[in-house]
Short mmCIF file of C-alpha atoms and ligand atoms in Angstrom, two decimals:
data_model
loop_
_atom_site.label_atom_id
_atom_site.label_comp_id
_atom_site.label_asym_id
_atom_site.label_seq_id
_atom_site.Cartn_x
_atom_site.Cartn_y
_atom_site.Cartn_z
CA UNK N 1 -65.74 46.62 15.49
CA UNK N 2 -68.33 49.84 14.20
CA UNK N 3 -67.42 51.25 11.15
CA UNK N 4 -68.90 55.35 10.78
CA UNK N 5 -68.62 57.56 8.07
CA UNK N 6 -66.77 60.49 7.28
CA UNK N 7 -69.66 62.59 6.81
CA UNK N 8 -71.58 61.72 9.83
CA UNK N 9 -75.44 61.06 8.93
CA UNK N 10 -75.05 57.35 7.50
CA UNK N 11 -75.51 54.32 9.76
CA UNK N 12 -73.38 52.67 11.42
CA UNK N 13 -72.12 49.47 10.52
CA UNK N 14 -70.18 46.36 11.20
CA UNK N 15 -67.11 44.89 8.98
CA UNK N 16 -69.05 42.52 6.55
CA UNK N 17 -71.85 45.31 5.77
CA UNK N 18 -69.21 48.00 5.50
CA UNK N 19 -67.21 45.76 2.56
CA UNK N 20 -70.40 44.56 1.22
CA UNK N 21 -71.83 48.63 1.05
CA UNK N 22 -68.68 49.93 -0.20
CA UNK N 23 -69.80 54.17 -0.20
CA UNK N 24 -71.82 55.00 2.54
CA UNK N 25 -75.36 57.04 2.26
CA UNK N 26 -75.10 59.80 2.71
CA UNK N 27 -71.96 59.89 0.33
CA UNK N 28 -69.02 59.33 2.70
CA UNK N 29 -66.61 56.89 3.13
CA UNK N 30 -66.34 54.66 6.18
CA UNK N 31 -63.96 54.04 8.86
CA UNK N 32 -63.20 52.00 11.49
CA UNK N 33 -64.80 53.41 15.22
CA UNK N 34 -61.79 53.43 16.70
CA UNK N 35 -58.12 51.73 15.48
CA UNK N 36 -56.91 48.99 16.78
CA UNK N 37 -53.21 49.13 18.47
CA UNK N 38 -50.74 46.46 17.86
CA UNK N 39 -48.25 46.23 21.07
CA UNK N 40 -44.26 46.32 20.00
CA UNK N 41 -44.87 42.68 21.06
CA UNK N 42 -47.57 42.03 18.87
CA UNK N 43 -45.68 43.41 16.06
CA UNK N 44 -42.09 42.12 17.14
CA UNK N 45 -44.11 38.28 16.79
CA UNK N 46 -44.69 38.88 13.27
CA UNK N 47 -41.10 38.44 12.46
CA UNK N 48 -40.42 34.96 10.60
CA UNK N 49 -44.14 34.41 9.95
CA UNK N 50 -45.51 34.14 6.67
CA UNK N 51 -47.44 36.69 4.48
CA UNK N 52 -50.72 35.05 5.03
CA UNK N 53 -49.86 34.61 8.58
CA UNK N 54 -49.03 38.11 9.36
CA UNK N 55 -52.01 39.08 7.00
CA UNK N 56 -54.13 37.09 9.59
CA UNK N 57 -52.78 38.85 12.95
CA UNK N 58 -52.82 42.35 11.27
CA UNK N 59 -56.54 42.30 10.15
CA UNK N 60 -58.57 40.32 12.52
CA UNK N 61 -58.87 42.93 14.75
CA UNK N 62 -60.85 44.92 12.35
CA UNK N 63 -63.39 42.22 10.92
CA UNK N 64 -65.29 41.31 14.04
CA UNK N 65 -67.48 38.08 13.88
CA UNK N 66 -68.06 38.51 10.35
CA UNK N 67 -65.89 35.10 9.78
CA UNK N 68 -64.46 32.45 12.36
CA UNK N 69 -60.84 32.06 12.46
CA UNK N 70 -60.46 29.11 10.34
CA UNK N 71 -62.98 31.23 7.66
CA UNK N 72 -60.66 34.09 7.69
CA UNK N 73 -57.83 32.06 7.57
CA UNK N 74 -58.93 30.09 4.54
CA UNK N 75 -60.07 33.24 2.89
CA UNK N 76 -56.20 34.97 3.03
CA UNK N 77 -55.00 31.35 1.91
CA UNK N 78 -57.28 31.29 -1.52
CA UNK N 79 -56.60 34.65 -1.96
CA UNK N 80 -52.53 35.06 -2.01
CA UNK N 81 -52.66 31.26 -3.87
CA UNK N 82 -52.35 32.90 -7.04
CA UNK N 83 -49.30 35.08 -6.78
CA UNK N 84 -46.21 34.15 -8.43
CA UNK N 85 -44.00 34.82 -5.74
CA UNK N 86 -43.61 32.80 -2.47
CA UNK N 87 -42.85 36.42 -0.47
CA UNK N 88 -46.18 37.63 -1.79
CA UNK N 89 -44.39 41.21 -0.97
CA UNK N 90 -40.79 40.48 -1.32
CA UNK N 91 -38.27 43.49 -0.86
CA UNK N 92 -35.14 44.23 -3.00
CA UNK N 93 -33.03 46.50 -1.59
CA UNK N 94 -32.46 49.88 -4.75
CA UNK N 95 -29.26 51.63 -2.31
CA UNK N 96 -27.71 52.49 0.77
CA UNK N 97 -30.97 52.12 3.10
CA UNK N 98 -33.39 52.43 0.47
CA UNK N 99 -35.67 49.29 0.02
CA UNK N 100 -38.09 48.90 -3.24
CA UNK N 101 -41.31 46.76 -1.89
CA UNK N 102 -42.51 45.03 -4.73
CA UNK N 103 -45.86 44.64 -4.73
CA UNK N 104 -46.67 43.27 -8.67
CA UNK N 105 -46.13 39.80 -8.43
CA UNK N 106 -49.71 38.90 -8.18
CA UNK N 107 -52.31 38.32 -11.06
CA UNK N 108 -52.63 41.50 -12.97
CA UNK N 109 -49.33 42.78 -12.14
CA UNK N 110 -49.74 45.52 -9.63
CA UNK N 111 -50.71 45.56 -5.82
CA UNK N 112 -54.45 46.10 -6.14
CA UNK N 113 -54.14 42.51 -6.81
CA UNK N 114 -53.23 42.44 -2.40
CA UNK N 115 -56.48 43.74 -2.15
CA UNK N 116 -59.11 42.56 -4.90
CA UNK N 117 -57.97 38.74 -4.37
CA UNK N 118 -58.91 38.87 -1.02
CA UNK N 119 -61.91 41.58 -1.34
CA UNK N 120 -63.06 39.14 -3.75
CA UNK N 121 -62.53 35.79 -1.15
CA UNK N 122 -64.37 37.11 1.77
CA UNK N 123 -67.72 39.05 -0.69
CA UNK N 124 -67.73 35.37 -1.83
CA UNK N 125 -67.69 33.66 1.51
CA UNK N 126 -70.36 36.37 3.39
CA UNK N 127 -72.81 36.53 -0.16
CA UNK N 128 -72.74 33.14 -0.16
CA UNK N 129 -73.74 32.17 3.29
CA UNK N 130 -76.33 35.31 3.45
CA UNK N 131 -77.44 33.87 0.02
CA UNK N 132 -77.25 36.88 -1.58
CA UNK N 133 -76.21 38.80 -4.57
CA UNK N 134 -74.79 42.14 -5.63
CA UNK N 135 -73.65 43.96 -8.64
CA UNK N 136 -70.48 45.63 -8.36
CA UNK N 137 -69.60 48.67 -10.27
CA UNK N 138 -66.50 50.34 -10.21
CA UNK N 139 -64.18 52.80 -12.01
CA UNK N 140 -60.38 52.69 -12.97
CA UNK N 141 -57.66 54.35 -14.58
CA UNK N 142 -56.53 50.73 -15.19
CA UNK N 143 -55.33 48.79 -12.60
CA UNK N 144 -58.18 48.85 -10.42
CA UNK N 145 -60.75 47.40 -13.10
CA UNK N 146 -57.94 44.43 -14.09
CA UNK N 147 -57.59 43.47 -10.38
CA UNK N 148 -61.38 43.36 -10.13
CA UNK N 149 -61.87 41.86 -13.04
CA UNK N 150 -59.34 39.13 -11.75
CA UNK N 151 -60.46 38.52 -8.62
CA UNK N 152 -64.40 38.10 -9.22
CA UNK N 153 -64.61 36.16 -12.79
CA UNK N 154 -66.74 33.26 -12.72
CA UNK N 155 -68.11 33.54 -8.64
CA UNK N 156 -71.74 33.04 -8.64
CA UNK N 157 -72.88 36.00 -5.89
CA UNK N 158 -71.37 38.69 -8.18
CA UNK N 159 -71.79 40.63 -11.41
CA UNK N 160 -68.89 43.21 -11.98
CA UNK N 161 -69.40 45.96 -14.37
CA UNK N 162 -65.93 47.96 -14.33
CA UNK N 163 -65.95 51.89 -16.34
CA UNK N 164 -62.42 52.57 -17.99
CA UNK N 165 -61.68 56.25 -19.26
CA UNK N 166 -61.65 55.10 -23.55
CA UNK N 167 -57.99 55.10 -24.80
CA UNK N 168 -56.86 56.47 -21.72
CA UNK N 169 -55.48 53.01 -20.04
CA UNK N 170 -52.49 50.62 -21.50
CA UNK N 171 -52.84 47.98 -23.76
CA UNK N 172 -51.51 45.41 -20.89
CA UNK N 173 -54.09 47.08 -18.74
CA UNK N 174 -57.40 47.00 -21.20
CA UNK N 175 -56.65 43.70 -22.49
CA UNK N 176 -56.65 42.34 -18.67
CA UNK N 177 -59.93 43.96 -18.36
CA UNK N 178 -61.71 42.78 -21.98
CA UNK N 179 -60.07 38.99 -22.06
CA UNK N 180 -61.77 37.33 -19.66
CA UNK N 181 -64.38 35.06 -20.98
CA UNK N 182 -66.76 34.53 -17.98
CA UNK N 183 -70.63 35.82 -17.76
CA UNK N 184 -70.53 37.83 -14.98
CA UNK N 185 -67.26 40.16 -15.92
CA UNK N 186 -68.27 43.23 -17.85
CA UNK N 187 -65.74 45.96 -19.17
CA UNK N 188 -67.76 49.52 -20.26
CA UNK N 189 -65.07 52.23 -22.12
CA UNK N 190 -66.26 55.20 -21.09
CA UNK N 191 -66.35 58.54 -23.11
CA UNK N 192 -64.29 60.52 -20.68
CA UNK N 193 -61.24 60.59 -18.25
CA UNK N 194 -60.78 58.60 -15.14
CA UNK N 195 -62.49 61.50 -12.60
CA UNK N 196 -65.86 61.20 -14.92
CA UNK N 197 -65.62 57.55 -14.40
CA UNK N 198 -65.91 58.12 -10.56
CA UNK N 199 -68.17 60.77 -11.04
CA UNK N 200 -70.46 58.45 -13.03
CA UNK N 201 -70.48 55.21 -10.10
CA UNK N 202 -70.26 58.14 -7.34
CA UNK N 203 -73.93 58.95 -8.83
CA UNK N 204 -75.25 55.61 -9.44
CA UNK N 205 -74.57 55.22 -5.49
CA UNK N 206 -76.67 58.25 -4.71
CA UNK N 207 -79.41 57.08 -7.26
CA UNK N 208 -80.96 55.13 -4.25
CA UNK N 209 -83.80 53.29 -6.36
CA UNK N 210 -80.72 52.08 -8.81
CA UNK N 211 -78.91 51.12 -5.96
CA UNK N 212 -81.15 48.88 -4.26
CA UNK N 213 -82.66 47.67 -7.50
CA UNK N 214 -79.12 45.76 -8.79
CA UNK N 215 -78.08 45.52 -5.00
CA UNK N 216 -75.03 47.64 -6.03
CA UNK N 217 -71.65 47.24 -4.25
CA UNK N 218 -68.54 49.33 -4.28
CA UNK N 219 -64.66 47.54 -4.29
CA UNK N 220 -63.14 50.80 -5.57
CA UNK N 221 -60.25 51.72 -3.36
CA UNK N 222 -62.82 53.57 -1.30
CA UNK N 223 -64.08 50.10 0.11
CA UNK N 224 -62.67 49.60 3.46
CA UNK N 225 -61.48 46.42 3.05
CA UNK N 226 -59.24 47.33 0.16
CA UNK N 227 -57.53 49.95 2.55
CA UNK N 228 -57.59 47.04 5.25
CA UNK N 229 -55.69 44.58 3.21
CA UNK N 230 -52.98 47.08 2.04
CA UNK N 231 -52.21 47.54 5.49
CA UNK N 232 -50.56 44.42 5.60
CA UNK N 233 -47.70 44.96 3.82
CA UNK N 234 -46.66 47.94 5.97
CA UNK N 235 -46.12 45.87 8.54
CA UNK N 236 -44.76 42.86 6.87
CA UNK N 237 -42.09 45.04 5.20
CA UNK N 238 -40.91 47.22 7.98
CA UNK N 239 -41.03 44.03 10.23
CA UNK N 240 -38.36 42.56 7.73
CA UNK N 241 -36.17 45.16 8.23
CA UNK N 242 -36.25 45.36 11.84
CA UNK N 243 -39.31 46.75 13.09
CA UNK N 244 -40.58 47.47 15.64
CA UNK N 245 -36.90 48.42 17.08
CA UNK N 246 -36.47 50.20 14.22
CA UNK N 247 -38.59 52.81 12.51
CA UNK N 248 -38.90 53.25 9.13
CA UNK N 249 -40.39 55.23 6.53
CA UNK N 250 -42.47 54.87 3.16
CA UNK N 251 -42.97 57.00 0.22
CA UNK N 252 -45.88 55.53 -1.66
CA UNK N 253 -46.84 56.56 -5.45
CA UNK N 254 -50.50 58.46 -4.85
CA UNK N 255 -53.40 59.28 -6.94
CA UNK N 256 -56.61 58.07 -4.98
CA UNK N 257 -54.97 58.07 -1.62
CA UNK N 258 -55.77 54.61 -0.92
CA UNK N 259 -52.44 52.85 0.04
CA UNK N 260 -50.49 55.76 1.62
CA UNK N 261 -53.96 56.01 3.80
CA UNK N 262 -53.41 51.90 4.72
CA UNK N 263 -49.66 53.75 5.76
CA UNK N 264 -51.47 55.90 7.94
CA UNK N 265 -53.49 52.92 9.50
CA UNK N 266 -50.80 51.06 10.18
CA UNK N 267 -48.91 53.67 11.95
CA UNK N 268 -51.82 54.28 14.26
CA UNK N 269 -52.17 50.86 14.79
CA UNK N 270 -48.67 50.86 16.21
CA UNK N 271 -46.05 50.54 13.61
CA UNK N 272 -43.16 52.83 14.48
CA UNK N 273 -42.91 55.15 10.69
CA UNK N 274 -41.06 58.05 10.61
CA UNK N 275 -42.39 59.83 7.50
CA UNK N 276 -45.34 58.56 4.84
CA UNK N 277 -44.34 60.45 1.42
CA UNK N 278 -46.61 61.19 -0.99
CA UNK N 279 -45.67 61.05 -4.21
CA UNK N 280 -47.38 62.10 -7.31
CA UNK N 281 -46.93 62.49 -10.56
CA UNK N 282 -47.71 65.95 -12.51
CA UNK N 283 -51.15 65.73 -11.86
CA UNK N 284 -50.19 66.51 -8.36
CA UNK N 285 -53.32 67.74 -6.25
CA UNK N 286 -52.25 66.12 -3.32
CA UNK N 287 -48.52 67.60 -3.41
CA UNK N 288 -50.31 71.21 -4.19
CA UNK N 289 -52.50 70.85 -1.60
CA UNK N 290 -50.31 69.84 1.28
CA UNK N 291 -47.83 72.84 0.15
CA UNK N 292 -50.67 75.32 -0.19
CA UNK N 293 -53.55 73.95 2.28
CA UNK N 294 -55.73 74.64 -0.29
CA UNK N 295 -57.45 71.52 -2.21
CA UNK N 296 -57.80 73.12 -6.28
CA UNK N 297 -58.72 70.62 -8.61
CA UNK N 298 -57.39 71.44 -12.12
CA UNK N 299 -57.75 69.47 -14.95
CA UNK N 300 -56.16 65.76 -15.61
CA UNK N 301 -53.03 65.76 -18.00
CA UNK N 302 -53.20 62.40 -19.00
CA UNK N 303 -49.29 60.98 -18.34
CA UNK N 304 -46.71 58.13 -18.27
CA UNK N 305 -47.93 56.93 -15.25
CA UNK N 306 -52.03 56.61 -16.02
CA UNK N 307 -53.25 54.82 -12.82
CA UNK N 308 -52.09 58.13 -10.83
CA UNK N 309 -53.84 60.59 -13.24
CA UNK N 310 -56.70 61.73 -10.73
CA UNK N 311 -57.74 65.23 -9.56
CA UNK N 312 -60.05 64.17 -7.26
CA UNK N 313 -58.64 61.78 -5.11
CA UNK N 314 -61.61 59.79 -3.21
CA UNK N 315 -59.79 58.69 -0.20
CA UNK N 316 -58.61 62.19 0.73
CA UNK N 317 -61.91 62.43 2.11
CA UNK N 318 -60.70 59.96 4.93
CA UNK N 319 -57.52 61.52 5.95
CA UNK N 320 -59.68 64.90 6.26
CA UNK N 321 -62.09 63.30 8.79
CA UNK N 322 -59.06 62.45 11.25
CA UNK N 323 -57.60 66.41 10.32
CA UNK N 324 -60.88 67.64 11.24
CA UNK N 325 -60.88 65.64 14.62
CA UNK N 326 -63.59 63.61 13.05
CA UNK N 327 -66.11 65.64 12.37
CA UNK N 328 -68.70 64.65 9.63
CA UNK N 329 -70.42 68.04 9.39
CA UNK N 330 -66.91 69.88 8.50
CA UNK N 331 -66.41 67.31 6.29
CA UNK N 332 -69.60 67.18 4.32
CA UNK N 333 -69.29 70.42 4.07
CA UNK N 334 -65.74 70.44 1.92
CA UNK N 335 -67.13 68.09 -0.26
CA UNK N 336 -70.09 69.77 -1.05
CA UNK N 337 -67.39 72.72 -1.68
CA UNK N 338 -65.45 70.86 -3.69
CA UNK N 339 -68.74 69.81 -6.06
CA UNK N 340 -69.87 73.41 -6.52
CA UNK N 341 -67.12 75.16 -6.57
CA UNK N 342 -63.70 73.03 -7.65
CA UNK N 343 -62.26 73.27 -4.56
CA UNK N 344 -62.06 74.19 -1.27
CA UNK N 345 -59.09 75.62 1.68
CA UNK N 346 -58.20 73.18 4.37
CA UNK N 347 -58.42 74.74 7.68
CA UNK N 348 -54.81 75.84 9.50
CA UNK N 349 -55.33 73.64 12.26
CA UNK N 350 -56.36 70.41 9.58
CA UNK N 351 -53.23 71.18 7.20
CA UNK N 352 -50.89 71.42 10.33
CA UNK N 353 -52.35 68.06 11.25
CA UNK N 354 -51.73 66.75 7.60
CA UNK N 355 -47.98 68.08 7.22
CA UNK N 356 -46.64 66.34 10.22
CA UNK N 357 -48.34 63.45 9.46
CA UNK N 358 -47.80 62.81 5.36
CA UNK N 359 -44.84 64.87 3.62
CA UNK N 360 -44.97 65.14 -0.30
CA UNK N 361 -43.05 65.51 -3.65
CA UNK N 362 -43.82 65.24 -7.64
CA UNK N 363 -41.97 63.86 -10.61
CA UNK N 364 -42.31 65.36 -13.84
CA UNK N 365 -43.05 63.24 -17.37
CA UNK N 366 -38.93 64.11 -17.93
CA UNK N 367 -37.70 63.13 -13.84
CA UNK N 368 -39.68 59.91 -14.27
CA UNK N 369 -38.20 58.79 -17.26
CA UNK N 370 -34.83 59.65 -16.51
CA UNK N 371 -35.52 57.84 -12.62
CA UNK N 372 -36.35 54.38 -14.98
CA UNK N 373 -33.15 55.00 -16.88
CA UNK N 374 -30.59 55.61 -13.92
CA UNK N 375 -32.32 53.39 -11.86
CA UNK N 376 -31.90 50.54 -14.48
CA UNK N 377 -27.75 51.67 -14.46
CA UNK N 378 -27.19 51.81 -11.54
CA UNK N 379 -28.99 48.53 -9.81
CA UNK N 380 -30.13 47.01 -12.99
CA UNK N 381 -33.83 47.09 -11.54
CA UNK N 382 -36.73 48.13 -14.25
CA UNK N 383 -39.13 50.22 -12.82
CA UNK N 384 -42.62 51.43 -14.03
CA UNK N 385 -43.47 54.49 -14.38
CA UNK N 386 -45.41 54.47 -10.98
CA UNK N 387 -43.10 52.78 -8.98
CA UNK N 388 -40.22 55.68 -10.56
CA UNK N 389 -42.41 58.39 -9.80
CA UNK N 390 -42.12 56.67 -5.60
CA UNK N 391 -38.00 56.08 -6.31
CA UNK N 392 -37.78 59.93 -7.60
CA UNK N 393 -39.52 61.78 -4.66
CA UNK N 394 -37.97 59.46 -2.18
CA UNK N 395 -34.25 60.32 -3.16
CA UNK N 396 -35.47 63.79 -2.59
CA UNK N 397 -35.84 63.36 0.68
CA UNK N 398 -32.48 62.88 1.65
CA UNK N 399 -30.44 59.43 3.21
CA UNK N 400 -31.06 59.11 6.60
CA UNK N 401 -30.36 56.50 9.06
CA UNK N 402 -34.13 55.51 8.70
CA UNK N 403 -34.20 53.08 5.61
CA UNK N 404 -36.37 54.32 3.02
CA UNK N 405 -39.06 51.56 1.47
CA UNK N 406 -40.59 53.03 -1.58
CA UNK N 407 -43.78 51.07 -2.86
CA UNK N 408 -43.49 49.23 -6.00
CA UNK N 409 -47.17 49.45 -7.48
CA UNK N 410 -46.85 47.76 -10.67
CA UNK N 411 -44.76 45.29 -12.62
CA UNK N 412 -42.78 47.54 -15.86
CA UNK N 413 -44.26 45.01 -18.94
CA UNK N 414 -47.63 46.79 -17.29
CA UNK N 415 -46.59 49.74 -19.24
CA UNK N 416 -43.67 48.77 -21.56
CA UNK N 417 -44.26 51.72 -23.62
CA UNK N 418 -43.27 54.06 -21.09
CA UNK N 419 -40.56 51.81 -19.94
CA UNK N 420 -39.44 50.75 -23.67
CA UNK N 421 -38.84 54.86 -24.17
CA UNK N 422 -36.98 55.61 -20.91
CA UNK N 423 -34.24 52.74 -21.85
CA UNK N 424 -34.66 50.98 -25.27
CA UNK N 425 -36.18 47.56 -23.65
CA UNK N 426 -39.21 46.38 -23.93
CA UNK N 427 -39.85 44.55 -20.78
CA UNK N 428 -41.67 41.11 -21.01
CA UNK N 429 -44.44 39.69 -19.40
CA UNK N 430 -44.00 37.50 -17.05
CA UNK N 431 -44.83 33.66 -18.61
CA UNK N 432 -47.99 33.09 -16.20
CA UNK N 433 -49.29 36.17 -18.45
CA UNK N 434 -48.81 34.03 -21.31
CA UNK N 435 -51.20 35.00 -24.14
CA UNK N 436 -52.87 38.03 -23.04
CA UNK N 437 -51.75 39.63 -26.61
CA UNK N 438 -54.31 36.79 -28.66
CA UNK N 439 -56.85 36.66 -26.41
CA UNK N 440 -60.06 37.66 -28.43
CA UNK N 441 -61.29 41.33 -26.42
CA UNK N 442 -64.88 42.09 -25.03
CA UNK N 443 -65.91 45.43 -24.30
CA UNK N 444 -68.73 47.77 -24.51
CA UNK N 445 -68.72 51.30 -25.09
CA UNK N 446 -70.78 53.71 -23.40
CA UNK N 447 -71.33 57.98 -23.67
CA UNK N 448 -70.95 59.71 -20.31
CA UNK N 449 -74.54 59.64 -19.20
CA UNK N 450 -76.33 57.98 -16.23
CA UNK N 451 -78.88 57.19 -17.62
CA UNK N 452 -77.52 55.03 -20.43
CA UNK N 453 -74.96 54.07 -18.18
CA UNK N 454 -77.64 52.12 -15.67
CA UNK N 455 -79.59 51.02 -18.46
CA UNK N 456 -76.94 49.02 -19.87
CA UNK N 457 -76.26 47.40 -16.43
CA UNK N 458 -80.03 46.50 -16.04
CA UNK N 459 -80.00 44.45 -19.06
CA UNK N 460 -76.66 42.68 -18.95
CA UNK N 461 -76.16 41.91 -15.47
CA UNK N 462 -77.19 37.74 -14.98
CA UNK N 463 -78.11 37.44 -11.71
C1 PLP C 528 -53.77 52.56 -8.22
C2 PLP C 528 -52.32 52.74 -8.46
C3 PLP C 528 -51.59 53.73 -7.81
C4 PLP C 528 -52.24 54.72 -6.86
O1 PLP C 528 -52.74 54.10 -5.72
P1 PLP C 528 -53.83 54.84 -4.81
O2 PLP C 528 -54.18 53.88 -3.75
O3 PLP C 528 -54.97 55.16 -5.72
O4 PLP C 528 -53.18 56.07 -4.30
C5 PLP C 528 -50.23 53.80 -8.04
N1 PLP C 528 -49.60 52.95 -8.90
C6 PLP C 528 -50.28 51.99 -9.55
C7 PLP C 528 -49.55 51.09 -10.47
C8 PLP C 528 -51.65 51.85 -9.36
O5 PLP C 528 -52.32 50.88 -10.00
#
């Protein structure tokens, strides 16, 4: 399996160099070749397995030789071993055909945990038999930089520096991200919001004498085995509820694009979905844009639901390269658009091909609050923000025969402010999560500058 990029003048690559790369050179993100399909057989034989199981069948189509079987198969097992559910991805069902996938029962609480644990398995396993190291950086509006955080403390191949926007993330969130005791773990509060934090590793990557220097690596949610792994529970879910016989549809809380884009995959790949709904919050880009065709960044209003509160929304770029019909030039070309000028219009043909593949809606500060407080009534379920911003824009779309699964992204005592206002209880932490609140924090502060940025990571990195 060949991985390409979106903008069409990097090299080509196979799976492990592609995870290991993370952005590609010439500033694109990479994609699989061609997309594996899944027969109704195939998919019908997941039925009754286990996560890890169907995790196996799902992906190892897309990683080549870069592991055997038993590797890979070890890998998936270290990496779910920590989740506090037996399901991994267990669904609850929120009303008449409308299914809440809940996908915050690993170790920081929301799903980038599906991704990061295992990310962080197989950069272990390949670094380790290539005898190699790397330096990952990597930016979050929270949840991102907890899940990293998580899944790489204390392996030897790896230094993680992760760049949070300063007082823009929860407590729940920072505290994840500044607890952890191990060398090689590194949390940098950046003077900024969460798009200047991108901005800032999306430059270190082009700073070619930087990047080869530290040996830099990318497990933002533009790596493509993040994407990879979040397919997964696509299938697992929609298999569950009778699949493939049965279609069914998503709506999937959105601010980078990354897991609605896994959606996508999986539907490609076979998986009979009848509509992928994007859901944002108010800082709604990708809702504007699909409405409009025209992509218009405008600034971030920093809301309830902080790991959505992007503007420009990396993965995008993907889901443009298969509007375009896969052409890198086009594509280069809007993002070069979109850095001088804000912005830029999607051609008719490229929006037709977006609308009938990814419908859209937004939730208001006010409609996501209220969505925790009904939804609380009425099935005695406490949402987070995220996952009420999903619940919201799905119930706009009407019942239909097709049950509805809306993606449950993080666990509420993730943001128990939010969820404390909306209904008056503060929801706990789960007990694995134990003492996160006394944990003594770690954390270094840093102004908006690349230069100061890289300097920092030259001196504090171990390895
Ligand atoms: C990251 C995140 C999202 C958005 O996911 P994308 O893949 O960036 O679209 C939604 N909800 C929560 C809780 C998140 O952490």
């Amino acid at each position: 399996m060949k991985y390409v990029s979106t903008r069409g003048q990097a090299p080509v690559l196979n799976f492990e160099e592609t995870m290991l790369t993370g952005l590609a050179r010439d500033g694109g993100l990479y994609v699989p070749e061609s997309i594996p399909v899944m027969s109704a057989g195939d998919i019908a034989a997941l039925a009754g397995l286990t996560y890890e199981e169907q995790a196996f069948r799902v992906m190892r189509p897309f990683i080549g030789d870069a592991f055997t079987d038993a590797e890979f198969e070890a890998i998936i097992a270290r990496a779910y071993a920590s989740f506090g559910h037996d399901a991994r991805a267990p669904l609850v069902q929120l009303g008449p055909n409308h299914f809440l996938l809940e996908l915050f029962h690993g170790p920081t609480l929301a799903f980038k945990d599906f991704a990061m644990q295992l990310i962080g398995q197989m950069f272990e396993s390949a670094l380790t038999r290539r005898g190699e190291k790397v330096t990952i950086v990597g930016a979050t509006s929270g949840d991102t930089g907890s899940a990293a955080i998580e899944a790489f403390r204390g392996l030897d191949a790896v230094d993680v520096f992760i760049m949070y926007p300063h007082g823009r993330v929860s407590e729940v969130q920072r505290r994840q991200m500044t607890t952890p005791v191990e060398a090689n773990v590194h949390a940098l509060a950046l003077d900024g919001d969460f798009d200047d934090c991108q901005a800032a590793v999306k430059d270190m990557f082009a700073d070619f004498a930087f990047r080869d220097e530290v040996r830099l690596a990318a497990v933002n949610s533009i790596n493509w085995g993040r994407v990879l792994a979040q397919v997964v529970y696509f299938f697992s879910s929609a298999v569950s509820l009778g699949a493939p016989k049965r279609s069914v549809s998503f709506t999937v809380p959105t601010g980078n694009f990354g897991d609605i884009f896994a959606g996508y995959i999986a539907k490609r790949m076979g998986l009979p979905i009848e509509r992928l709904v994007v859901a944002t919050n108010q800082n709604d880009i990708l809702h504007r844009t699909l409405e409009s065709g025209a992509y218009t960044k405008e600034g971030v209003t920093p809301s309830i639901s902080p790991s959505m509160d992007i503007q420009v929304s990396s993965n995008f770029e993907r889901a443009l390269f298969e509007a375009y019909g896969r052409d890198g030039g086009a594509v280069a070309q809007l993002m070069d658009e979109l850095k001088a000028s804000g912005g830029f219009p999607v051609s008719q043909g490229a929006i037709e091909v977006l609308r009938d593949i990814y419908a859209s809606g937004r939730a208001s500060e006010a409609e996501t609050s209220a969505t925790i407080a009904t939804m609380l009534e009425r099935t005695g379920e406490i949402l987070c923000p995220h996952t009420a911003v999903g619940v919201k824009v799905a119930e706009e779309q009407g019942l239909s025969a097709v049950p509805m699964i809306t993606l449950a992204t993080a666990h509420a005592a993730k943001f128990p402010d939010a969820v404390e206002a909306a209904t008056g209880i503060r929801p706990p932490l789960p007990n694995r999560m134990g003492d996160l609140y006394q944990r003594p924090e770690r954390v270094t502060r840093v102004k908006n500058d690349l230069g100061e940025i890289e300097a920092l990571i030259r001196k504090m990195r171990k390895t």
